[in-house]
Amino acid sequence: MTRPSRLELKALGPARDRDAPIYLQLYNQLREAIAGGHLGPGDRIPSVRSLASELGLARGTVEAAIQLLVSEGYLVARGAAGTIVSPRLAVVSTVAPVIPELPHVLAPLSPPASERGVAPFQLGIPALDAFPRKTWARLSGRHQRTVTTSAMVYPDPAGHEPLRRAIATYLGISRGISCSHEQVFVTTGYRGALDLVRRTLFSPGDTGWFEDPGYLLARIFLERAGLSLQPVAVDDEGLRVADGKTSAPQARFAVVTPTHQSPLGVALSLPRRLELLDWAAARKAWIIEDDYDSEFRYNGRPLPALKSLDRDDRVLYAGTFSKVLVPGLRLAYLVVPVSLIGTFRDEVEHSPGPGPVAPQAVVADFMSQGHFARHLRRMRPLYATRRQYLVEALVDRLDDRLFVQPQAGGLHVLAHLKARRNDRPIASAARANGMDVQALSDWRLTPSVEGGLLMGFANFGSADEARDAVGTFELAWRSA
Ligand SMILES: Cc1ncc(COP(=O)(O)O)c(C=O)c1O
């Protein structure tokens, strides 16, 4: 049984200038000494009197700290025999635990947690510098000041009703979708919407068509949920519906990005849209339409949603606020066919719902007071300009190696490799140098010799910024 050395006892003396009461400071330091292994199970604690005199504290202060530790089980008081560290505490190792390596299949999908700013080329992040912070702060402040009853009781698990109404109105005006707020379910991001659909309509092992290449995160999410994804190739008219009908005619669902295919950027042609809807109607399959960034189309008007053609009510439409506002909100929504309102309602009644009311209420105000439409009007020309910055920088610097595919919209460019070579080492080298370039191969289900790079442009504030980033990227590529 060892006693703490004189030196360690000195180190336990509380610093009087900190904010917490002295007894709590002493309590914390003794507890840390135990947790850090400086005091082991069975070690005797000096008497209250000697600790008090050694540390220059009142006896009552030391007693209060010791009593707290006794009440929490760290120490055991044995009367005249003194106070010891509880022998029942497992010996705490001072050696840092070894964290096993995480399985590493793909390059990490998020930037390091320490720096969740925006890395150059990072996909999927809207222009954060153009976010209307003042308006947002004003609307949020109002909700925080006036704590309404609806913000205090259990919220509707389908989402805050004013937001659901605002979404239904917006979809009617902007996306050609006629729906009531009862069809709208607010979710935690797009994957929250996928999760809701999966729980409500599918069972593990069910098969669905998935665009190849297609949205990487949705694919991983659905596969992890136990669904079986049948890759269906995409060409310049979008999903090759006939291929899906041949390879998996019995599929229960199809996940598609008809307005702006992710990641190729093409639109699903009208004949293919009709073919897909016919297939779903004939097979009683469900179509999940992911309409993630249709608002950002730079030539002409945004295309109407597939859902606007859905006469047989087979389309579940998913939208998100991640691009039109910011992904930090974690708000998306699902519009379900009228025939499924009850089934989905029943499912959400037994689920945690989309989270707190306050952010939903702020988005609802933002939409209903006209800020949303204004914000979108401002963002379209801004993104068109920023895309141009990146395209010009790529053409200037890497024209011999890359072909930038023209795209009608979106927040990223797809640059095809002119030579047949593996795109993964290039993307890895960029990531190793702090740039968030993604390899097209990682978004494919079926390997292809045609490589490409996905590069976001929304946060390039000037042509110089884009040029500098492309210059750094080129150096990284050379090292690959
Ligand atoms: C194809 C696609 N769908 C949906 C989303 C939206 O996802 P979330 O709502 O989880 O941010 C994204 C975001 O990058 C996307 O790229």
Short mmCIF file of C-alpha atoms and ligand atoms in Angstrom, two decimals:
data_model
loop_
_atom_site.label_atom_id
_atom_site.label_comp_id
_atom_site.label_asym_id
_atom_site.label_seq_id
_atom_site.Cartn_x
_atom_site.Cartn_y
_atom_site.Cartn_z
CA MET A 1 0.00 0.00 0.00
CA THR A 2 1.66 3.21 -1.10
CA ARG A 3 0.94 6.71 0.05
CA PRO A 4 1.09 9.57 -2.40
CA SER A 5 4.44 11.31 -2.26
CA ARG A 6 4.86 14.76 -0.79
CA LEU A 7 5.37 16.11 -4.28
CA GLU A 8 2.06 14.67 -5.50
CA LEU A 9 0.26 16.12 -2.54
CA LYS A 10 1.57 19.53 -3.36
CA ALA A 11 0.33 19.05 -6.89
CA LEU A 12 -3.14 18.41 -5.48
CA GLY A 13 -3.38 21.92 -4.03
CA PRO A 14 -6.25 23.76 -5.66
CA ALA A 15 -5.56 26.92 -7.57
CA ARG A 16 -7.52 29.63 -5.79
CA ASP A 17 -7.95 31.74 -8.85
CA ARG A 18 -10.25 29.34 -10.69
CA ASP A 19 -13.99 29.89 -10.71
CA ALA A 20 -15.20 26.67 -9.03
CA PRO A 21 -15.47 26.49 -5.24
CA ILE A 22 -12.21 25.34 -3.61
CA TYR A 23 -13.68 22.09 -2.28
CA LEU A 24 -14.74 21.15 -5.85
CA GLN A 25 -11.29 21.94 -7.19
CA LEU A 26 -9.75 19.65 -4.58
CA TYR A 27 -12.39 17.00 -5.29
CA ASN A 28 -11.57 17.17 -9.00
CA GLN A 29 -7.86 16.89 -8.47
CA LEU A 30 -8.19 13.92 -6.12
CA ARG A 31 -10.53 12.24 -8.56
CA GLU A 32 -8.13 12.87 -11.43
CA ALA A 33 -5.29 11.45 -9.32
CA ILE A 34 -7.34 8.28 -8.87
CA ALA A 35 -8.41 8.10 -12.51
CA GLY A 36 -4.84 8.75 -13.66
CA GLY A 37 -3.49 5.94 -11.46
CA HIS A 38 -1.49 8.22 -9.15
CA LEU A 39 -3.60 6.92 -6.31
CA GLY A 40 -4.36 3.22 -6.58
CA PRO A 41 -7.08 1.05 -5.00
CA GLY A 42 -6.33 0.65 -1.28
CA ASP A 43 -3.99 3.68 -1.11
CA ARG A 44 -4.45 5.67 2.08
CA ILE A 45 -5.45 9.31 1.83
CA PRO A 46 -3.69 11.63 4.28
CA SER A 47 -5.87 12.76 7.17
CA VAL A 48 -8.08 15.80 6.76
CA ARG A 49 -5.93 17.68 9.21
CA SER A 50 -2.66 17.00 7.43
CA LEU A 51 -4.11 17.65 3.97
CA ALA A 52 -5.58 20.94 5.18
CA SER A 53 -2.35 22.12 6.68
CA GLU A 54 -0.26 20.91 3.74
CA LEU A 55 -2.46 22.68 1.18
CA GLY A 56 -3.23 25.72 3.30
CA LEU A 57 -6.97 25.09 3.29
CA ALA A 58 -9.70 25.12 5.92
CA ARG A 59 -10.47 21.67 7.31
CA GLY A 60 -14.13 21.99 6.35
CA THR A 61 -13.10 22.51 2.72
CA VAL A 62 -11.00 19.34 2.68
CA GLU A 63 -13.71 17.41 4.50
CA ALA A 64 -16.33 18.47 1.93
CA ALA A 65 -14.15 17.21 -0.93
CA ILE A 66 -13.43 13.90 0.82
CA GLN A 67 -17.08 13.35 1.69
CA LEU A 68 -18.11 13.88 -1.90
CA LEU A 69 -15.57 11.30 -3.06
CA VAL A 70 -16.76 8.87 -0.39
CA SER A 71 -20.39 9.36 -1.43
CA GLU A 72 -19.46 8.63 -5.02
CA GLY A 73 -17.57 5.46 -4.08
CA TYR A 74 -14.06 6.63 -4.97
CA LEU A 75 -12.95 6.62 -1.34
CA VAL A 76 -13.87 4.45 1.62
CA ALA A 77 -13.89 5.96 5.12
CA ARG A 78 -12.79 3.43 7.73
CA GLY A 79 -13.15 5.53 10.86
CA ALA A 80 -10.00 5.61 12.98
CA ALA A 81 -8.21 3.47 10.37
CA GLY A 82 -8.32 6.42 7.94
CA THR A 83 -9.67 6.88 4.44
CA ILE A 84 -8.48 4.82 1.50
CA VAL A 85 -9.10 4.67 -2.25
CA SER A 86 -11.83 2.10 -2.77
CA PRO A 87 -10.28 -1.33 -3.28
CA ARG A 88 -13.21 -2.09 -5.59
CA LEU A 89 -12.04 0.38 -8.20
CA ALA A 90 -10.45 -1.42 -11.05
CA VAL A 91 -6.82 -0.50 -11.42
CA VAL A 92 -6.79 2.36 -13.84
CA SER A 93 -4.06 2.14 -16.38
CA THR A 94 -2.03 5.25 -17.09
CA VAL A 95 -1.31 3.92 -20.55
CA ALA A 96 -3.50 5.45 -23.25
CA PRO A 97 -5.90 2.89 -24.70
CA VAL A 98 -5.05 1.55 -28.12
CA ILE A 99 -7.75 2.53 -30.60
CA PRO A 100 -8.14 -0.19 -33.21
CA GLU A 101 -7.80 0.92 -36.77
CA LEU A 102 -11.11 1.58 -38.49
CA PRO A 103 -11.91 -0.50 -41.52
CA HIS A 104 -10.93 1.61 -44.46
CA VAL A 105 -12.64 0.78 -47.70
CA LEU A 106 -12.89 4.18 -49.32
CA ALA A 107 -11.16 7.45 -48.73
CA PRO A 108 -12.73 9.15 -45.69
CA LEU A 109 -15.97 10.79 -46.71
CA SER A 110 -15.81 13.72 -44.33
CA PRO A 111 -12.92 16.08 -43.74
CA PRO A 112 -11.07 15.66 -40.43
CA ALA A 113 -13.24 16.52 -37.43
CA SER A 114 -10.65 19.03 -36.24
CA GLU A 115 -11.22 21.19 -39.28
CA ARG A 116 -14.77 20.92 -40.47
CA GLY A 117 -14.37 24.08 -42.44
CA VAL A 118 -14.68 23.71 -46.18
CA ALA A 119 -11.81 22.01 -47.98
CA PRO A 120 -11.06 23.17 -51.55
CA PHE A 121 -13.29 21.29 -54.03
CA GLN A 122 -15.43 19.82 -51.26
CA LEU A 123 -18.64 18.41 -52.71
CA GLY A 124 -22.10 19.13 -51.49
CA ILE A 125 -21.42 22.28 -49.48
CA PRO A 126 -23.28 25.38 -50.68
CA ALA A 127 -21.62 28.82 -50.64
CA LEU A 128 -21.36 29.44 -46.93
CA ASP A 129 -20.19 33.04 -47.39
CA ALA A 130 -23.45 33.85 -49.21
CA PHE A 131 -25.74 32.38 -46.56
CA PRO A 132 -28.08 35.15 -45.32
CA ARG A 133 -26.77 35.02 -41.77
CA LYS A 134 -28.37 38.25 -40.60
CA THR A 135 -31.87 37.27 -41.66
CA TRP A 136 -31.32 33.82 -40.24
CA ALA A 137 -30.09 35.21 -36.92
CA ARG A 138 -33.06 37.56 -36.74
CA LEU A 139 -35.59 34.80 -37.38
CA SER A 140 -33.84 32.41 -34.98
CA GLY A 141 -33.62 35.11 -32.33
CA ARG A 142 -37.32 35.73 -32.54
CA HIS A 143 -38.05 32.04 -31.95
CA GLN A 144 -35.66 31.91 -29.06
CA ARG A 145 -37.13 34.97 -27.39
CA THR A 146 -40.75 33.91 -27.75
CA VAL A 147 -40.72 30.40 -26.42
CA THR A 148 -44.00 29.15 -27.81
CA THR A 149 -45.91 26.24 -26.36
CA SER A 150 -45.43 24.32 -29.60
CA ALA A 151 -41.68 24.52 -29.09
CA MET A 152 -41.99 23.07 -25.59
CA VAL A 153 -44.33 20.11 -26.01
CA TYR A 154 -43.54 16.90 -27.91
CA PRO A 155 -43.32 17.89 -31.57
CA ASP A 156 -45.24 16.25 -34.39
CA PRO A 157 -43.00 13.34 -35.48
CA ALA A 158 -43.98 14.06 -39.10
CA GLY A 159 -42.41 17.50 -38.74
CA HIS A 160 -43.48 21.01 -37.74
CA GLU A 161 -46.76 21.66 -39.52
CA PRO A 162 -46.00 25.23 -40.72
CA LEU A 163 -42.84 23.89 -42.35
CA ARG A 164 -44.72 21.04 -43.99
CA ARG A 165 -47.23 23.56 -45.35
CA ALA A 166 -44.45 25.84 -46.61
CA ILE A 167 -42.78 22.88 -48.35
CA ALA A 168 -46.05 21.81 -50.02
CA THR A 169 -46.60 25.37 -51.29
CA TYR A 170 -43.03 25.66 -52.54
CA LEU A 171 -43.19 22.31 -54.38
CA GLY A 172 -46.44 23.34 -56.07
CA ILE A 173 -44.95 26.58 -57.34
CA SER A 174 -41.39 25.53 -58.13
CA ARG A 175 -41.39 21.82 -58.85
CA GLY A 176 -44.80 21.25 -60.40
CA ILE A 177 -45.79 18.91 -57.57
CA SER A 178 -49.29 19.18 -56.30
CA CYS A 179 -49.42 17.83 -52.75
CA SER A 180 -50.93 18.58 -49.37
CA HIS A 181 -48.90 19.08 -46.21
CA GLU A 182 -50.22 15.72 -44.98
CA GLN A 183 -48.10 14.02 -47.62
CA VAL A 184 -44.96 15.81 -46.40
CA PHE A 185 -42.72 14.22 -43.75
CA VAL A 186 -39.76 16.18 -42.46
CA THR A 187 -36.67 14.03 -41.96
CA THR A 188 -33.11 14.23 -40.71
CA GLY A 189 -31.35 14.74 -44.03
CA TYR A 190 -31.89 12.68 -47.16
CA ARG A 191 -30.73 9.55 -45.45
CA GLY A 192 -33.41 10.16 -42.84
CA ALA A 193 -35.90 10.12 -45.73
CA LEU A 194 -34.40 6.92 -47.13
CA ASP A 195 -34.51 5.36 -43.71
CA LEU A 196 -38.16 6.24 -43.29
CA VAL A 197 -39.01 4.72 -46.68
CA ARG A 198 -36.97 1.63 -45.92
CA ARG A 199 -38.61 1.07 -42.54
CA THR A 200 -42.09 1.68 -43.87
CA LEU A 201 -42.07 -0.17 -47.17
CA PHE A 202 -39.17 -2.62 -47.45
CA SER A 203 -37.66 -5.63 -45.77
CA PRO A 204 -34.00 -6.64 -45.67
CA GLY A 205 -33.08 -8.43 -48.86
CA ASP A 206 -35.52 -6.47 -51.03
CA THR A 207 -33.98 -5.49 -54.36
CA GLY A 208 -33.95 -2.04 -55.90
CA TRP A 209 -32.40 -0.39 -58.92
CA PHE A 210 -29.61 2.01 -58.16
CA GLU A 211 -28.01 4.37 -60.66
CA ASP A 212 -24.50 3.36 -61.69
CA PRO A 213 -22.64 5.60 -61.00
CA GLY A 214 -24.84 6.92 -58.24
CA TYR A 215 -24.84 8.87 -54.99
CA LEU A 216 -22.22 7.12 -52.90
CA LEU A 217 -23.63 7.89 -49.46
CA ALA A 218 -27.13 6.71 -50.35
CA ARG A 219 -25.71 3.48 -51.74
CA ILE A 220 -23.67 2.75 -48.62
CA PHE A 221 -26.64 3.61 -46.43
CA LEU A 222 -29.07 1.32 -48.27
CA GLU A 223 -26.62 -1.55 -48.47
CA ARG A 224 -25.88 -1.30 -44.77
CA ALA A 225 -29.60 -1.40 -44.16
CA GLY A 226 -29.66 -4.82 -45.83
CA LEU A 227 -31.25 -3.88 -49.15
CA SER A 228 -29.89 -5.41 -52.30
CA LEU A 229 -28.99 -2.87 -54.98
CA GLN A 230 -29.06 -3.74 -58.64
CA PRO A 231 -26.73 -1.41 -60.58
CA VAL A 232 -28.44 0.16 -63.59
CA ALA A 233 -26.19 2.09 -65.98
CA VAL A 234 -26.65 5.76 -66.73
CA ASP A 235 -26.04 7.30 -70.17
CA ASP A 236 -26.69 10.77 -71.64
CA GLU A 237 -30.43 10.28 -71.17
CA GLY A 238 -30.10 9.20 -67.57
CA LEU A 239 -31.01 5.81 -66.12
CA ARG A 240 -31.16 3.06 -68.75
CA VAL A 241 -34.60 1.87 -67.71
CA ALA A 242 -34.59 -0.98 -70.23
CA ASP A 243 -31.44 -2.39 -68.60
CA GLY A 244 -33.12 -2.39 -65.22
CA LYS A 245 -36.16 -4.16 -66.66
CA THR A 246 -33.90 -6.85 -68.05
CA SER A 247 -31.57 -7.32 -65.10
CA ALA A 248 -34.05 -6.98 -62.22
CA PRO A 249 -37.64 -6.77 -63.50
CA GLN A 250 -38.97 -7.84 -60.10
CA ALA A 251 -37.24 -5.02 -58.21
CA ARG A 252 -39.36 -3.42 -55.50
CA PHE A 253 -37.94 0.06 -55.93
CA ALA A 254 -35.70 2.35 -57.96
CA VAL A 255 -33.65 5.21 -56.53
CA VAL A 256 -33.12 7.96 -59.10
CA THR A 257 -31.86 11.54 -59.45
CA PRO A 258 -33.89 12.49 -62.55
CA THR A 259 -33.34 16.24 -62.70
CA HIS A 260 -29.59 16.27 -62.28
CA GLN A 261 -28.13 12.80 -62.14
CA SER A 262 -25.67 12.37 -59.30
CA PRO A 263 -22.80 12.48 -60.15
CA LEU A 264 -22.94 12.66 -63.99
CA GLY A 265 -25.26 15.67 -64.14
CA VAL A 266 -27.48 14.49 -67.01
CA ALA A 267 -31.28 14.80 -66.91
CA LEU A 268 -33.56 11.79 -67.29
CA SER A 269 -35.19 12.19 -70.71
CA LEU A 270 -38.97 12.36 -71.04
CA PRO A 271 -39.28 8.95 -72.78
CA ARG A 272 -37.23 7.34 -70.00
CA ARG A 273 -39.30 9.10 -67.34
CA LEU A 274 -42.46 7.68 -68.84
CA GLU A 275 -40.90 4.23 -69.21
CA LEU A 276 -39.81 4.26 -65.57
CA LEU A 277 -43.24 5.34 -64.36
CA ASP A 278 -44.92 2.65 -66.49
CA TRP A 279 -42.62 -0.02 -65.12
CA ALA A 280 -43.36 1.05 -61.53
CA ALA A 281 -47.11 1.10 -62.16
CA ALA A 282 -47.06 -2.31 -63.82
CA ARG A 283 -44.86 -3.92 -61.16
CA LYS A 284 -46.28 -2.03 -58.18
CA ALA A 285 -42.74 -0.87 -57.50
CA TRP A 286 -41.80 2.39 -55.78
CA ILE A 287 -39.66 5.11 -57.29
CA ILE A 288 -37.60 7.19 -54.87
CA GLU A 289 -36.89 10.51 -56.54
CA ASP A 290 -33.90 12.31 -55.03
CA ASP A 291 -34.30 15.94 -56.08
CA TYR A 292 -31.32 17.26 -54.15
CA ASP A 293 -30.15 20.29 -56.15
CA SER A 294 -32.63 20.92 -58.95
CA GLU A 295 -32.95 24.59 -57.94
CA PHE A 296 -29.49 25.25 -59.29
CA ARG A 297 -29.79 25.12 -63.01
CA TYR A 298 -27.92 27.78 -64.89
CA ASN A 299 -29.32 27.54 -68.40
CA GLY A 300 -33.06 27.86 -68.61
CA ARG A 301 -35.63 27.00 -65.98
CA PRO A 302 -35.29 24.07 -63.56
CA LEU A 303 -36.84 20.91 -65.03
CA PRO A 304 -40.11 19.75 -63.48
CA ALA A 305 -39.79 16.89 -61.04
CA LEU A 306 -40.53 13.30 -62.07
CA LYS A 307 -43.18 13.36 -59.33
CA SER A 308 -45.10 15.96 -61.37
CA LEU A 309 -45.77 13.23 -63.99
CA ASP A 310 -46.72 10.57 -61.46
CA ARG A 311 -50.30 9.70 -62.44
CA ASP A 312 -50.26 6.31 -60.69
CA ASP A 313 -48.83 7.60 -57.40
CA ARG A 314 -45.72 5.43 -57.42
CA VAL A 315 -43.16 8.18 -56.68
CA LEU A 316 -41.81 9.06 -53.24
CA TYR A 317 -40.21 12.44 -53.66
CA ALA A 318 -37.25 13.50 -51.47
CA GLY A 319 -35.92 17.05 -51.20
CA THR A 320 -33.29 18.48 -48.90
CA PHE A 321 -32.36 21.84 -47.38
CA SER A 322 -28.67 20.93 -47.50
CA LYS A 323 -27.97 22.67 -50.82
CA VAL A 324 -30.57 25.41 -50.85
CA LEU A 325 -29.76 26.38 -47.26
CA VAL A 326 -26.99 24.56 -45.36
CA PRO A 327 -26.28 20.91 -44.55
CA GLY A 328 -25.71 21.72 -40.87
CA LEU A 329 -29.48 22.04 -40.49
CA ARG A 330 -29.88 18.32 -41.23
CA LEU A 331 -33.35 18.92 -42.63
CA ALA A 332 -34.86 17.16 -45.60
CA TYR A 333 -38.34 15.96 -46.48
CA LEU A 334 -40.27 13.22 -48.14
CA VAL A 335 -43.51 13.56 -50.09
CA VAL A 336 -45.43 10.29 -50.06
CA PRO A 337 -48.31 9.19 -52.30
CA VAL A 338 -51.76 9.93 -50.86
CA SER A 339 -52.41 6.20 -50.51
CA LEU A 340 -49.43 5.90 -48.14
CA ILE A 341 -50.13 8.81 -45.80
CA GLY A 342 -51.63 6.55 -43.12
CA THR A 343 -48.85 3.97 -43.34
CA PHE A 344 -46.14 6.59 -43.05
CA ARG A 345 -48.01 8.41 -40.27
CA ASP A 346 -48.17 5.17 -38.34
CA GLU A 347 -44.44 4.60 -38.82
CA VAL A 348 -43.39 8.08 -37.67
CA GLU A 349 -45.64 7.90 -34.62
CA HIS A 350 -43.23 5.23 -33.38
CA SER A 351 -40.02 6.96 -34.38
CA PRO A 352 -37.91 9.76 -32.90
CA GLY A 353 -39.01 12.25 -35.58
CA PRO A 354 -36.85 14.90 -37.22
CA GLY A 355 -35.60 16.61 -34.05
CA PRO A 356 -36.24 19.96 -32.38
CA VAL A 357 -38.98 22.31 -33.53
CA ALA A 358 -36.93 25.53 -33.47
CA PRO A 359 -34.83 25.02 -36.63
CA GLN A 360 -37.89 23.77 -38.49
CA ALA A 361 -39.83 26.85 -37.40
CA VAL A 362 -37.03 29.12 -38.62
CA VAL A 363 -36.98 27.41 -42.03
CA ALA A 364 -40.78 27.72 -42.19
CA ASP A 365 -40.56 31.48 -41.57
CA PHE A 366 -37.68 31.79 -43.99
CA MET A 367 -39.82 30.21 -46.68
CA SER A 368 -43.14 31.83 -45.96
CA GLN A 369 -41.69 35.35 -45.63
CA GLY A 370 -40.13 35.22 -49.10
CA HIS A 371 -36.47 34.97 -48.00
CA PHE A 372 -36.09 31.53 -49.52
CA ALA A 373 -37.15 32.54 -53.02
CA ARG A 374 -34.90 35.62 -52.79
CA HIS A 375 -31.99 33.51 -51.60
CA LEU A 376 -32.38 31.08 -54.51
CA ARG A 377 -32.58 33.95 -57.01
CA ARG A 378 -29.28 35.32 -55.63
CA MET A 379 -27.53 31.97 -55.56
CA ARG A 380 -28.14 30.93 -59.18
CA PRO A 381 -25.97 33.61 -60.84
CA LEU A 382 -23.41 33.34 -58.03
CA TYR A 383 -22.96 29.61 -58.64
CA ALA A 384 -22.85 30.10 -62.40
CA THR A 385 -19.94 32.52 -61.87
CA ARG A 386 -18.15 30.29 -59.40
CA ARG A 387 -18.49 27.30 -61.66
CA GLN A 388 -16.90 29.35 -64.41
CA TYR A 389 -13.95 30.15 -62.10
CA LEU A 390 -13.26 26.48 -61.64
CA VAL A 391 -13.86 25.43 -65.23
CA GLU A 392 -11.51 28.14 -66.53
CA ALA A 393 -8.81 27.24 -64.01
CA LEU A 394 -9.04 23.56 -64.98
CA VAL A 395 -8.93 24.33 -68.70
CA ASP A 396 -5.94 26.68 -68.22
CA ARG A 397 -3.90 24.29 -66.18
CA LEU A 398 -5.00 20.74 -66.94
CA ASP A 399 -6.48 20.81 -70.42
CA ASP A 400 -4.03 18.14 -71.56
CA ARG A 401 -5.25 15.72 -68.89
CA LEU A 402 -8.87 16.57 -68.12
CA PHE A 403 -12.07 17.07 -70.06
CA VAL A 404 -14.65 19.05 -68.09
CA GLN A 405 -18.10 17.73 -68.87
CA PRO A 406 -20.56 20.55 -69.53
CA GLN A 407 -23.40 20.42 -67.00
CA ALA A 408 -26.63 22.32 -66.83
CA GLY A 409 -26.55 22.80 -63.10
CA GLY A 410 -25.43 21.55 -59.73
CA LEU A 411 -22.66 22.46 -57.34
CA HIS A 412 -19.82 20.36 -58.72
CA VAL A 413 -18.06 19.68 -61.99
CA LEU A 414 -17.14 16.29 -63.36
CA ALA A 415 -13.75 16.26 -65.05
CA HIS A 416 -13.05 13.11 -67.07
CA LEU A 417 -9.47 11.86 -67.30
CA LYS A 418 -8.40 12.04 -70.94
CA ALA A 419 -6.00 9.12 -70.58
CA ARG A 420 -7.28 5.79 -69.34
CA ARG A 421 -5.91 5.67 -65.85
CA ASN A 422 -6.98 5.07 -62.32
CA ASP A 423 -8.63 8.12 -60.78
CA ARG A 424 -8.34 6.91 -57.17
CA PRO A 425 -4.64 7.65 -56.58
CA ILE A 426 -5.16 11.16 -57.97
CA ALA A 427 -8.08 11.84 -55.63
CA SER A 428 -6.12 10.31 -52.72
CA ALA A 429 -3.12 12.55 -53.41
CA ALA A 430 -5.44 15.57 -53.43
CA ARG A 431 -6.99 14.50 -50.15
CA ALA A 432 -3.58 13.94 -48.60
CA ASN A 433 -2.93 17.59 -49.43
CA GLY A 434 -6.11 18.85 -47.83
CA MET A 435 -8.29 18.98 -50.96
CA ASP A 436 -11.58 17.12 -51.10
CA VAL A 437 -11.55 15.78 -54.65
CA GLN A 438 -13.47 12.53 -55.16
CA ALA A 439 -12.80 9.76 -57.65
CA LEU A 440 -15.68 8.88 -59.97
CA SER A 441 -14.71 5.20 -59.55
CA ASP A 442 -15.80 5.34 -55.91
CA TRP A 443 -19.30 6.26 -57.07
CA ARG A 444 -19.54 3.32 -59.46
CA LEU A 445 -20.95 -0.09 -58.65
CA THR A 446 -19.43 -1.63 -61.77
CA PRO A 447 -15.74 -0.95 -62.44
CA SER A 448 -14.93 1.11 -65.52
CA VAL A 449 -11.68 2.10 -67.18
CA GLU A 450 -12.96 5.63 -67.57
CA GLY A 451 -11.78 7.70 -64.65
CA GLY A 452 -13.07 11.06 -63.55
CA LEU A 453 -12.81 13.57 -60.75
CA LEU A 454 -15.66 15.25 -58.89
CA MET A 455 -14.88 18.75 -57.76
CA GLY A 456 -17.10 21.19 -55.89
CA PHE A 457 -16.91 24.88 -56.76
CA ALA A 458 -19.51 26.58 -54.58
CA ASN A 459 -17.02 28.02 -52.11
CA PHE A 460 -14.50 29.52 -54.54
CA GLY A 461 -14.96 33.22 -53.83
CA SER A 462 -12.81 34.44 -56.74
CA ALA A 463 -11.08 33.30 -59.92
CA ASP A 464 -7.74 33.56 -58.09
CA GLU A 465 -8.90 31.23 -55.34
CA ALA A 466 -9.97 28.64 -57.91
CA ARG A 467 -6.67 29.03 -59.81
CA ASP A 468 -4.62 28.61 -56.62
CA ALA A 469 -6.55 25.51 -55.65
CA VAL A 470 -6.13 23.99 -59.11
CA GLY A 471 -2.39 24.81 -58.97
CA THR A 472 -2.04 23.01 -55.64
CA PHE A 473 -4.10 20.15 -56.99
CA GLU A 474 -1.84 19.83 -60.00
CA LEU A 475 1.21 19.55 -57.75
CA ALA A 476 -0.54 16.87 -55.71
CA TRP A 477 -1.42 15.00 -58.91
CA ARG A 478 2.20 15.07 -60.01
CA SER A 479 3.14 13.38 -56.75
CA ALA A 480 0.48 10.68 -57.26
C1 LIG B 1 -27.24 13.05 -54.67
C2 LIG B 1 -27.54 13.66 -53.34
N1 LIG B 1 -28.72 13.45 -52.78
C3 LIG B 1 -29.05 13.99 -51.61
C4 LIG B 1 -28.17 14.78 -50.92
C5 LIG B 1 -28.60 15.42 -49.64
O1 LIG B 1 -28.20 14.75 -48.54
P1 LIG B 1 -28.50 15.34 -47.10
O2 LIG B 1 -29.91 15.82 -47.05
O3 LIG B 1 -28.28 14.16 -46.21
O4 LIG B 1 -27.51 16.42 -46.86
C6 LIG B 1 -26.91 15.01 -51.46
C7 LIG B 1 -25.93 15.83 -50.72
O5 LIG B 1 -24.80 15.97 -51.09
C8 LIG B 1 -26.59 14.46 -52.71
O6 LIG B 1 -25.41 14.67 -53.29
#
